[in-house]
Amino acid sequence: MKMHRKTLVAALATTVLGVAAGPTMASDTNGDSPLGDGPIRLVIPFGPGGGSDMTARVLTATAPEFCGPRIDVVSMSGAAGLEAVNHVMNAESDGHTLLVTDYGPIVTSGFVDDVEWSHDDWDPVMLFTEWLPTVYTHADHEIDSIEDWVDKLEAEPNSVTFAHAAPLGIVHLPLILFEMETGLENRHIPTSGGGETRSMVMGEHVDLGMTLPASIAAEVENGTLKALGTFADERADVLPDVPTFKEAGYDVSLPAWLMIFAKNDVPQETKGFLQDCFMEALATPTAESMSDRTNAGIDPRGMEDSAELYHNTVEMVGSILREIGEID
């Protein structure tokens, strides 16, 4: 893999993280709704039961009171998530069919896959949360820290097996950035998803894996797994004892957002109404309780902040993909 200047790695992370952290407050949703009578469908490009699915379901329980229609969550994981993305793109532009995704199926795929849409064809409605990709291993593994990992690779290059889902996605690009920063290389082991990655790590078939904190918090707490570090500026709330890579001296930070998207030809009035009613729903005690119970870490932001973060991510991911030779 081609090496990259440390300064660019730091700049790319700063570009993404430069968006204001505070949520945009929702306005009242009083008045006539621009929505029709049918349900709102939140389409997810992943299988059921994962973090995206559980987070979106907070709205099914809370948002109808504010939005009006029933809200359904629909999982479409085919074609590495493009089934869901294309389904939403081909739906009516009425605000009733929305995409809930991280940056992999919409940003990365927009660069590397043969798709009939562009990044500018999508508008964020709101952001649910930012996830912090986390490196972890089996509790009995000899690697106990980021420093141990680096030392092993320096002594025995390419000796560490690293399992990850979604090549070039949210649990792979941070590893690539880390390798670009350090000049180290791991043996990458692609998996079908976070569940398979976790099984391989717990079965001691690979050395390390990467996931999101909520997916391993229980196992870390009970001593089955140990987390080494997070690719973020601050520690994860559910893994408060796990350092960031920046704390260990590596200027690599690449959090992964979860957003709701509409096609850009959905009327602005409709997108604004959806933002407001979703934000009001997520401010309720029920939503906060569900977020805490599932370790979802919901911290919503409105359209303006979300759009800035989205476009920064498009720029950042494009730069990484060009640097590693995936795109011209």
mmCIF file of C-alpha atoms in Angstrom:
data_model
loop_
_atom_site.group_PDB
_atom_site.id
_atom_site.type_symbol
_atom_site.label_atom_id
_atom_site.label_comp_id
_atom_site.label_asym_id
_atom_site.label_seq_id
_atom_site.Cartn_x
_atom_site.Cartn_y
_atom_site.Cartn_z
ATOM 1 C CA MET A 1 0.000 0.000 0.000
ATOM 2 C CA LYS A 2 1.291 3.462 -0.873
ATOM 3 C CA MET A 3 2.334 5.542 2.131
ATOM 4 C CA HIS A 4 0.733 8.883 2.874
ATOM 5 C CA ARG A 5 2.011 12.001 4.619
ATOM 6 C CA LYS A 6 1.092 12.211 8.293
ATOM 7 C CA THR A 7 -0.070 15.793 7.830
ATOM 8 C CA LEU A 8 -2.698 14.781 5.290
ATOM 9 C CA VAL A 9 -4.027 12.033 7.569
ATOM 10 C CA ALA A 10 -4.446 14.584 10.327
ATOM 11 C CA ALA A 11 -6.042 17.092 7.970
ATOM 12 C CA LEU A 12 -8.551 14.568 6.685
ATOM 13 C CA ALA A 13 -9.674 13.691 10.190
ATOM 14 C CA THR A 14 -9.901 17.368 11.102
ATOM 15 C CA THR A 15 -12.062 18.036 8.034
ATOM 16 C CA VAL A 16 -14.678 15.570 9.228
ATOM 17 C CA LEU A 17 -14.535 16.518 12.875
ATOM 18 C CA GLY A 18 -14.704 20.262 12.270
ATOM 19 C CA VAL A 19 -18.503 20.306 12.225
ATOM 20 C CA ALA A 20 -20.121 21.869 15.262
ATOM 21 C CA ALA A 21 -20.940 19.217 17.829
ATOM 22 C CA GLY A 22 -24.128 20.753 19.140
ATOM 23 C CA PRO A 23 -27.470 19.540 17.782
ATOM 24 C CA THR A 24 -29.724 21.828 15.799
ATOM 25 C CA MET A 25 -32.870 22.213 17.842
ATOM 26 C CA ALA A 26 -36.097 21.167 16.206
ATOM 27 C CA SER A 27 -38.851 23.692 15.773
ATOM 28 C CA ASP A 28 -42.479 23.036 16.523
ATOM 29 C CA THR A 29 -44.205 20.729 14.068
ATOM 30 C CA ASN A 30 -47.533 22.482 14.516
ATOM 31 C CA GLY A 31 -49.384 23.169 11.306
ATOM 32 C CA ASP A 32 -50.369 21.170 8.268
ATOM 33 C CA SER A 33 -48.137 18.213 7.497
ATOM 34 C CA PRO A 34 -46.782 17.942 3.932
ATOM 35 C CA LEU A 35 -46.800 14.151 4.279
ATOM 36 C CA GLY A 36 -49.468 11.861 2.895
ATOM 37 C CA ASP A 37 -51.365 9.156 4.737
ATOM 38 C CA GLY A 38 -49.038 6.222 4.042
ATOM 39 C CA PRO A 39 -46.285 5.049 6.398
ATOM 40 C CA ILE A 40 -42.792 6.476 6.477
ATOM 41 C CA ARG A 41 -40.324 3.733 5.528
ATOM 42 C CA LEU A 42 -36.817 3.920 6.967
ATOM 43 C CA VAL A 43 -34.794 1.671 4.659
ATOM 44 C CA ILE A 44 -31.553 0.245 6.049
ATOM 45 C CA PRO A 45 -28.781 -1.275 3.872
ATOM 46 C CA PHE A 46 -27.909 -3.861 6.537
ATOM 47 C CA GLY A 47 -29.504 -6.924 8.075
ATOM 48 C CA PRO A 48 -31.968 -6.701 10.966
ATOM 49 C CA GLY A 49 -30.793 -6.581 14.554
ATOM 50 C CA GLY A 50 -27.679 -4.468 14.074
ATOM 51 C CA GLY A 51 -26.878 -1.035 15.421
ATOM 52 C CA SER A 52 -28.513 0.830 12.545
ATOM 53 C CA ASP A 53 -31.691 -1.208 12.857
ATOM 54 C CA MET A 54 -31.949 -0.766 16.625
ATOM 55 C CA THR A 55 -31.259 2.964 16.400
ATOM 56 C CA ALA A 56 -33.849 3.537 13.677
ATOM 57 C CA ARG A 57 -36.450 1.655 15.702
ATOM 58 C CA VAL A 58 -36.308 4.349 18.354
ATOM 59 C CA LEU A 59 -38.232 6.472 15.845
ATOM 60 C CA THR A 60 -40.842 3.780 15.230
ATOM 61 C CA ALA A 61 -41.691 3.979 18.930
ATOM 62 C CA THR A 62 -41.610 7.747 19.334
ATOM 63 C CA ALA A 63 -41.977 9.692 16.076
ATOM 64 C CA PRO A 64 -45.565 8.926 14.939
ATOM 65 C CA GLU A 65 -46.854 11.254 17.671
ATOM 66 C CA PHE A 66 -44.948 14.134 16.066
ATOM 67 C CA CYS A 67 -44.807 13.136 12.386
ATOM 68 C CA GLY A 68 -48.289 11.669 11.941
ATOM 69 C CA PRO A 69 -47.813 8.509 9.843
ATOM 70 C CA ARG A 70 -46.733 5.115 11.118
ATOM 71 C CA ILE A 71 -42.991 4.506 10.763
ATOM 72 C CA ASP A 72 -41.627 1.183 9.492
ATOM 73 C CA VAL A 73 -38.022 -0.022 9.437
ATOM 74 C CA VAL A 74 -37.135 -2.073 6.350
ATOM 75 C CA SER A 75 -33.830 -3.965 6.041
ATOM 76 C CA MET A 76 -32.371 -4.520 2.562
ATOM 77 C CA SER A 77 -28.821 -5.835 2.772
ATOM 78 C CA GLY A 78 -28.453 -7.152 -0.785
ATOM 79 C CA ALA A 79 -25.642 -6.066 -3.114
ATOM 80 C CA ALA A 80 -23.554 -4.840 -0.176
ATOM 81 C CA GLY A 81 -26.293 -2.373 0.739
ATOM 82 C CA LEU A 82 -26.887 -0.988 -2.744
ATOM 83 C CA GLU A 83 -30.263 -2.738 -2.894
ATOM 84 C CA ALA A 84 -31.485 -0.375 -0.180
ATOM 85 C CA VAL A 85 -29.839 2.720 -1.634
ATOM 86 C CA ASN A 86 -31.237 2.098 -5.111
ATOM 87 C CA HIS A 87 -34.684 1.281 -3.691
ATOM 88 C CA VAL A 88 -34.864 4.679 -2.013
ATOM 89 C CA MET A 89 -33.494 6.448 -5.091
ATOM 90 C CA ASN A 90 -36.207 4.859 -7.257
ATOM 91 C CA ALA A 91 -39.060 5.607 -4.823
ATOM 92 C CA GLU A 92 -41.494 8.507 -5.057
ATOM 93 C CA SER A 93 -40.042 11.847 -3.963
ATOM 94 C CA ASP A 94 -42.678 12.371 -1.297
ATOM 95 C CA GLY A 95 -40.645 11.926 1.883
ATOM 96 C CA HIS A 96 -42.209 8.569 2.713
ATOM 97 C CA THR A 97 -39.166 6.468 1.738
ATOM 98 C CA LEU A 98 -35.915 7.444 3.439
ATOM 99 C CA LEU A 99 -32.455 5.907 3.752
ATOM 100 C CA VAL A 100 -30.786 5.260 7.118
ATOM 101 C CA THR A 101 -27.097 4.539 6.636
ATOM 102 C CA ASP A 102 -23.506 5.123 7.592
ATOM 103 C CA TYR A 103 -21.100 6.449 4.972
ATOM 104 C CA GLY A 104 -20.162 3.077 3.443
ATOM 105 C CA PRO A 105 -23.161 2.328 1.190
ATOM 106 C CA ILE A 106 -23.659 5.929 0.089
ATOM 107 C CA VAL A 107 -20.285 7.706 0.165
ATOM 108 C CA THR A 108 -17.806 4.887 -0.523
ATOM 109 C CA SER A 109 -20.136 3.127 -2.969
ATOM 110 C CA GLY A 110 -20.689 6.400 -4.788
ATOM 111 C CA PHE A 111 -16.985 6.370 -5.612
ATOM 112 C CA VAL A 112 -16.169 2.707 -6.229
ATOM 113 C CA ASP A 113 -19.397 1.128 -7.536
ATOM 114 C CA ASP A 114 -21.227 1.518 -10.841
ATOM 115 C CA VAL A 115 -24.255 3.481 -9.636
ATOM 116 C CA GLU A 116 -26.749 5.710 -11.421
ATOM 117 C CA TRP A 117 -26.726 8.427 -8.794
ATOM 118 C CA SER A 118 -24.161 10.869 -7.432
ATOM 119 C CA HIS A 119 -23.372 12.103 -3.942
ATOM 120 C CA ASP A 120 -25.218 15.331 -4.761
ATOM 121 C CA ASP A 121 -28.447 13.384 -5.325
ATOM 122 C CA TRP A 122 -28.789 12.901 -1.548
ATOM 123 C CA ASP A 123 -29.668 15.338 1.226
ATOM 124 C CA PRO A 124 -29.299 14.517 4.924
ATOM 125 C CA VAL A 125 -32.483 14.986 6.927
ATOM 126 C CA MET A 126 -30.768 14.512 10.286
ATOM 127 C CA LEU A 127 -27.952 12.706 12.047
ATOM 128 C CA PHE A 128 -28.671 10.099 14.708
ATOM 129 C CA THR A 129 -25.195 9.680 16.150
ATOM 130 C CA GLU A 130 -21.505 9.378 15.470
ATOM 131 C CA TRP A 131 -20.000 5.957 16.098
ATOM 132 C CA LEU A 132 -16.409 5.395 17.145
ATOM 133 C CA PRO A 133 -14.721 2.469 15.358
ATOM 134 C CA THR A 134 -12.930 0.387 17.977
ATOM 135 C CA VAL A 135 -10.147 -2.203 17.701
ATOM 136 C CA TYR A 136 -10.552 -5.219 19.963
ATOM 137 C CA THR A 137 -9.227 -8.706 20.615
ATOM 138 C CA HIS A 138 -9.793 -11.817 22.723
ATOM 139 C CA ALA A 139 -9.251 -11.306 26.437
ATOM 140 C CA ASP A 140 -6.428 -13.877 26.472
ATOM 141 C CA HIS A 141 -4.546 -12.468 23.485
ATOM 142 C CA GLU A 142 -0.945 -11.355 24.006
ATOM 143 C CA ILE A 143 -1.728 -7.923 22.543
ATOM 144 C CA ASP A 144 -2.997 -5.773 25.405
ATOM 145 C CA SER A 145 -2.685 -2.274 23.968
ATOM 146 C CA ILE A 146 -2.157 -0.173 20.866
ATOM 147 C CA GLU A 147 1.548 -0.077 21.742
ATOM 148 C CA ASP A 148 1.697 -3.896 21.902
ATOM 149 C CA TRP A 149 0.102 -4.081 18.450
ATOM 150 C CA VAL A 150 2.606 -1.645 16.970
ATOM 151 C CA ASP A 151 5.550 -3.380 18.652
ATOM 152 C CA LYS A 152 4.507 -6.766 17.287
ATOM 153 C CA LEU A 153 4.180 -5.462 13.736
ATOM 154 C CA GLU A 154 7.524 -3.680 13.941
ATOM 155 C CA ALA A 155 9.201 -6.874 15.156
ATOM 156 C CA GLU A 156 7.262 -9.199 12.838
ATOM 157 C CA PRO A 157 5.890 -7.303 9.814
ATOM 158 C CA ASN A 158 2.526 -8.460 8.467
ATOM 159 C CA SER A 159 2.152 -10.943 11.329
ATOM 160 C CA VAL A 160 -1.178 -9.741 12.746
ATOM 161 C CA THR A 161 -4.462 -10.946 11.255
ATOM 162 C CA PHE A 162 -7.165 -8.279 11.327
ATOM 163 C CA ALA A 163 -10.797 -9.185 10.609
ATOM 164 C CA HIS A 164 -13.221 -6.533 9.427
ATOM 165 C CA ALA A 165 -16.542 -6.253 7.622
ATOM 166 C CA ALA A 166 -17.387 -3.910 4.756
ATOM 167 C CA PRO A 167 -14.140 -3.393 2.821
ATOM 168 C CA LEU A 168 -13.496 0.356 2.482
ATOM 169 C CA GLY A 169 -16.318 0.993 4.953
ATOM 170 C CA ILE A 170 -16.534 2.310 8.495
ATOM 171 C CA VAL A 171 -14.620 -0.577 10.115
ATOM 172 C CA HIS A 172 -11.946 -0.777 7.411
ATOM 173 C CA LEU A 173 -10.973 2.741 6.356
ATOM 174 C CA PRO A 174 -9.736 3.628 9.879
ATOM 175 C CA LEU A 175 -7.352 0.663 9.682
ATOM 176 C CA ILE A 176 -6.114 1.874 6.304
ATOM 177 C CA LEU A 177 -5.529 5.359 7.726
ATOM 178 C CA PHE A 178 -3.616 3.862 10.658
ATOM 179 C CA GLU A 179 -1.415 1.859 8.305
ATOM 180 C CA MET A 180 -0.831 4.965 6.182
ATOM 181 C CA GLU A 181 0.219 6.914 9.271
ATOM 182 C CA THR A 182 2.534 4.262 10.722
ATOM 183 C CA GLY A 183 3.831 2.451 7.653
ATOM 184 C CA LEU A 184 2.770 -0.839 9.246
ATOM 185 C CA GLU A 185 0.762 -3.555 7.531
ATOM 186 C CA ASN A 186 -1.662 -6.151 8.863
ATOM 187 C CA ARG A 187 -3.138 -9.150 7.117
ATOM 188 C CA HIS A 188 -6.685 -8.038 6.317
ATOM 189 C CA ILE A 189 -9.384 -10.712 6.672
ATOM 190 C CA PRO A 190 -12.729 -9.561 5.185
ATOM 191 C CA THR A 191 -15.864 -10.927 6.852
ATOM 192 C CA SER A 192 -19.573 -10.886 6.087
ATOM 193 C CA GLY A 193 -20.327 -8.542 8.963
ATOM 194 C CA GLY A 194 -19.708 -7.585 12.559
ATOM 195 C CA GLY A 195 -21.161 -10.835 13.858
ATOM 196 C CA GLU A 196 -18.713 -12.980 11.913
ATOM 197 C CA THR A 197 -15.837 -10.712 12.915
ATOM 198 C CA ARG A 198 -16.749 -11.065 16.579
ATOM 199 C CA SER A 199 -17.057 -14.860 16.258
ATOM 200 C CA MET A 200 -13.610 -15.080 14.650
ATOM 201 C CA VAL A 201 -12.056 -12.966 17.395
ATOM 202 C CA MET A 202 -13.818 -14.833 20.202
ATOM 203 C CA GLY A 203 -12.834 -18.153 18.623
ATOM 204 C CA GLU A 204 -9.226 -16.919 18.415
ATOM 205 C CA HIS A 205 -9.133 -17.515 14.662
ATOM 206 C CA VAL A 206 -7.782 -13.986 14.090
ATOM 207 C CA ASP A 207 -5.775 -11.598 16.215
ATOM 208 C CA LEU A 208 -7.798 -8.394 16.020
ATOM 209 C CA GLY A 209 -11.124 -7.054 14.811
ATOM 210 C CA MET A 210 -12.878 -3.715 14.506
ATOM 211 C CA THR A 211 -16.437 -2.848 15.456
ATOM 212 C CA LEU A 212 -18.516 -0.138 17.119
ATOM 213 C CA PRO A 213 -18.417 0.225 20.914
ATOM 214 C CA ALA A 214 -22.022 -0.783 21.600
ATOM 215 C CA SER A 215 -21.426 -4.117 19.847
ATOM 216 C CA ILE A 216 -18.766 -5.259 22.331
ATOM 217 C CA ALA A 217 -19.479 -3.245 25.486
ATOM 218 C CA ALA A 218 -21.067 -6.202 27.290
ATOM 219 C CA GLU A 219 -18.238 -8.592 26.378
ATOM 220 C CA VAL A 220 -15.602 -6.077 27.438
ATOM 221 C CA GLU A 221 -17.388 -5.575 30.747
ATOM 222 C CA ASN A 222 -17.604 -9.318 31.461
ATOM 223 C CA GLY A 223 -13.993 -9.932 30.459
ATOM 224 C CA THR A 224 -14.554 -11.989 27.312
ATOM 225 C CA LEU A 225 -13.053 -9.362 25.005
ATOM 226 C CA LYS A 226 -10.706 -6.434 25.462
ATOM 227 C CA ALA A 227 -10.791 -3.207 23.490
ATOM 228 C CA LEU A 228 -7.484 -1.609 22.508
ATOM 229 C CA GLY A 229 -8.452 1.815 21.190
ATOM 230 C CA THR A 230 -10.976 3.965 19.362
ATOM 231 C CA PHE A 231 -10.463 6.034 16.211
ATOM 232 C CA ALA A 232 -11.948 9.240 17.608
ATOM 233 C CA ASP A 233 -11.053 12.463 19.390
ATOM 234 C CA GLU A 234 -12.752 11.397 22.616
ATOM 235 C CA ARG A 235 -13.334 8.097 24.380
ATOM 236 C CA ALA A 236 -16.573 6.206 23.877
ATOM 237 C CA ASP A 237 -19.085 6.709 26.672
ATOM 238 C CA VAL A 238 -19.775 2.962 26.857
ATOM 239 C CA LEU A 239 -16.035 2.127 26.918
ATOM 240 C CA PRO A 240 -14.668 4.882 29.172
ATOM 241 C CA ASP A 241 -11.461 3.019 30.031
ATOM 242 C CA VAL A 242 -10.450 2.481 26.397
ATOM 243 C CA PRO A 243 -8.030 5.117 25.053
ATOM 244 C CA THR A 244 -8.230 6.837 21.708
ATOM 245 C CA PHE A 245 -5.493 6.379 19.127
ATOM 246 C CA LYS A 246 -4.708 10.069 19.562
ATOM 247 C CA GLU A 247 -3.969 9.448 23.231
ATOM 248 C CA ALA A 248 -1.495 6.785 22.124
ATOM 249 C CA GLY A 249 0.223 9.295 19.849
ATOM 250 C CA TYR A 250 -1.350 8.438 16.487
ATOM 251 C CA ASP A 251 -3.188 11.314 14.832
ATOM 252 C CA VAL A 252 -5.905 9.183 13.273
ATOM 253 C CA SER A 253 -9.567 9.897 13.973
ATOM 254 C CA LEU A 254 -12.369 8.659 11.756
ATOM 255 C CA PRO A 255 -15.761 8.421 13.464
ATOM 256 C CA ALA A 256 -18.676 7.004 11.526
ATOM 257 C CA TRP A 257 -21.996 8.800 11.453
ATOM 258 C CA LEU A 258 -25.482 7.338 11.075
ATOM 259 C CA MET A 259 -27.829 9.637 9.136
ATOM 260 C CA ILE A 260 -31.280 9.719 7.587
ATOM 261 C CA PHE A 261 -31.191 10.721 3.911
ATOM 262 C CA ALA A 262 -33.839 11.835 1.438
ATOM 263 C CA LYS A 263 -33.424 12.254 -2.292
ATOM 264 C CA ASN A 264 -32.598 15.846 -3.083
ATOM 265 C CA ASP A 265 -35.769 16.265 -5.146
ATOM 266 C CA VAL A 266 -37.965 15.699 -2.093
ATOM 267 C CA PRO A 267 -39.541 19.126 -1.421
ATOM 268 C CA GLN A 268 -37.606 21.220 1.068
ATOM 269 C CA GLU A 269 -40.769 21.759 3.113
ATOM 270 C CA THR A 270 -41.119 17.997 3.508
ATOM 271 C CA LYS A 271 -37.488 17.504 4.503
ATOM 272 C CA GLY A 272 -37.773 20.316 7.026
ATOM 273 C CA PHE A 273 -40.923 18.820 8.519
ATOM 274 C CA LEU A 274 -39.251 15.405 8.816
ATOM 275 C CA GLN A 275 -36.207 16.916 10.497
ATOM 276 C CA ASP A 276 -38.357 18.722 13.034
ATOM 277 C CA CYS A 277 -40.648 15.844 13.926
ATOM 278 C CA PHE A 278 -37.741 13.372 14.174
ATOM 279 C CA MET A 279 -35.747 15.732 16.382
ATOM 280 C CA GLU A 280 -38.732 16.286 18.669
ATOM 281 C CA ALA A 281 -39.268 12.535 18.947
ATOM 282 C CA LEU A 282 -35.628 11.894 19.846
ATOM 283 C CA ALA A 283 -35.802 14.493 22.627
ATOM 284 C CA THR A 284 -38.512 12.557 24.485
ATOM 285 C CA PRO A 285 -37.777 10.543 27.651
ATOM 286 C CA THR A 286 -38.828 7.365 25.830
ATOM 287 C CA ALA A 287 -36.240 7.913 23.105
ATOM 288 C CA GLU A 288 -33.527 8.752 25.609
ATOM 289 C CA SER A 289 -34.334 5.619 27.609
ATOM 290 C CA MET A 290 -34.238 3.416 24.506
ATOM 291 C CA SER A 291 -30.936 4.967 23.446
ATOM 292 C CA ASP A 292 -29.406 4.287 26.853
ATOM 293 C CA ARG A 293 -30.728 0.724 26.961
ATOM 294 C CA THR A 294 -29.215 -0.184 23.586
ATOM 295 C CA ASN A 295 -26.009 1.878 23.993
ATOM 296 C CA ALA A 296 -27.012 3.683 20.793
ATOM 297 C CA GLY A 297 -25.567 7.000 21.939
ATOM 298 C CA ILE A 298 -28.174 9.022 20.039
ATOM 299 C CA ASP A 299 -27.068 12.662 19.811
ATOM 300 C CA PRO A 300 -29.103 14.152 16.954
ATOM 301 C CA ARG A 301 -28.161 17.032 14.688
ATOM 302 C CA GLY A 302 -30.304 18.785 12.118
ATOM 303 C CA MET A 303 -30.021 19.222 8.369
ATOM 304 C CA GLU A 304 -27.475 22.028 8.290
ATOM 305 C CA ASP A 305 -24.871 20.357 10.495
ATOM 306 C CA SER A 306 -25.558 16.975 8.905
ATOM 307 C CA ALA A 307 -25.087 18.325 5.384
ATOM 308 C CA GLU A 308 -21.738 19.861 6.299
ATOM 309 C CA LEU A 309 -20.580 16.613 7.874
ATOM 310 C CA TYR A 310 -21.808 14.594 4.883
ATOM 311 C CA HIS A 311 -20.003 16.726 2.312
ATOM 312 C CA ASN A 312 -16.828 16.767 4.414
ATOM 313 C CA THR A 313 -16.985 12.977 4.528
ATOM 314 C CA VAL A 314 -17.390 12.753 0.748
ATOM 315 C CA GLU A 315 -14.261 14.880 0.351
ATOM 316 C CA MET A 316 -12.315 12.933 2.965
ATOM 317 C CA VAL A 317 -13.249 9.446 1.731
ATOM 318 C CA GLY A 318 -12.511 10.459 -1.849
ATOM 319 C CA SER A 319 -9.037 11.620 -0.806
ATOM 320 C CA ILE A 320 -8.330 8.343 0.975
ATOM 321 C CA LEU A 321 -9.553 6.236 -1.942
ATOM 322 C CA ARG A 322 -7.407 8.197 -4.389
ATOM 323 C CA GLU A 323 -4.366 7.867 -2.155
ATOM 324 C CA ILE A 324 -4.662 4.076 -1.942
ATOM 325 C CA GLY A 325 -5.335 3.744 -5.662
ATOM 326 C CA GLU A 326 -8.988 2.674 -5.516
ATOM 327 C CA ILE A 327 -10.120 5.567 -7.728
ATOM 328 C CA ASP A 328 -8.400 8.003 -10.078
#
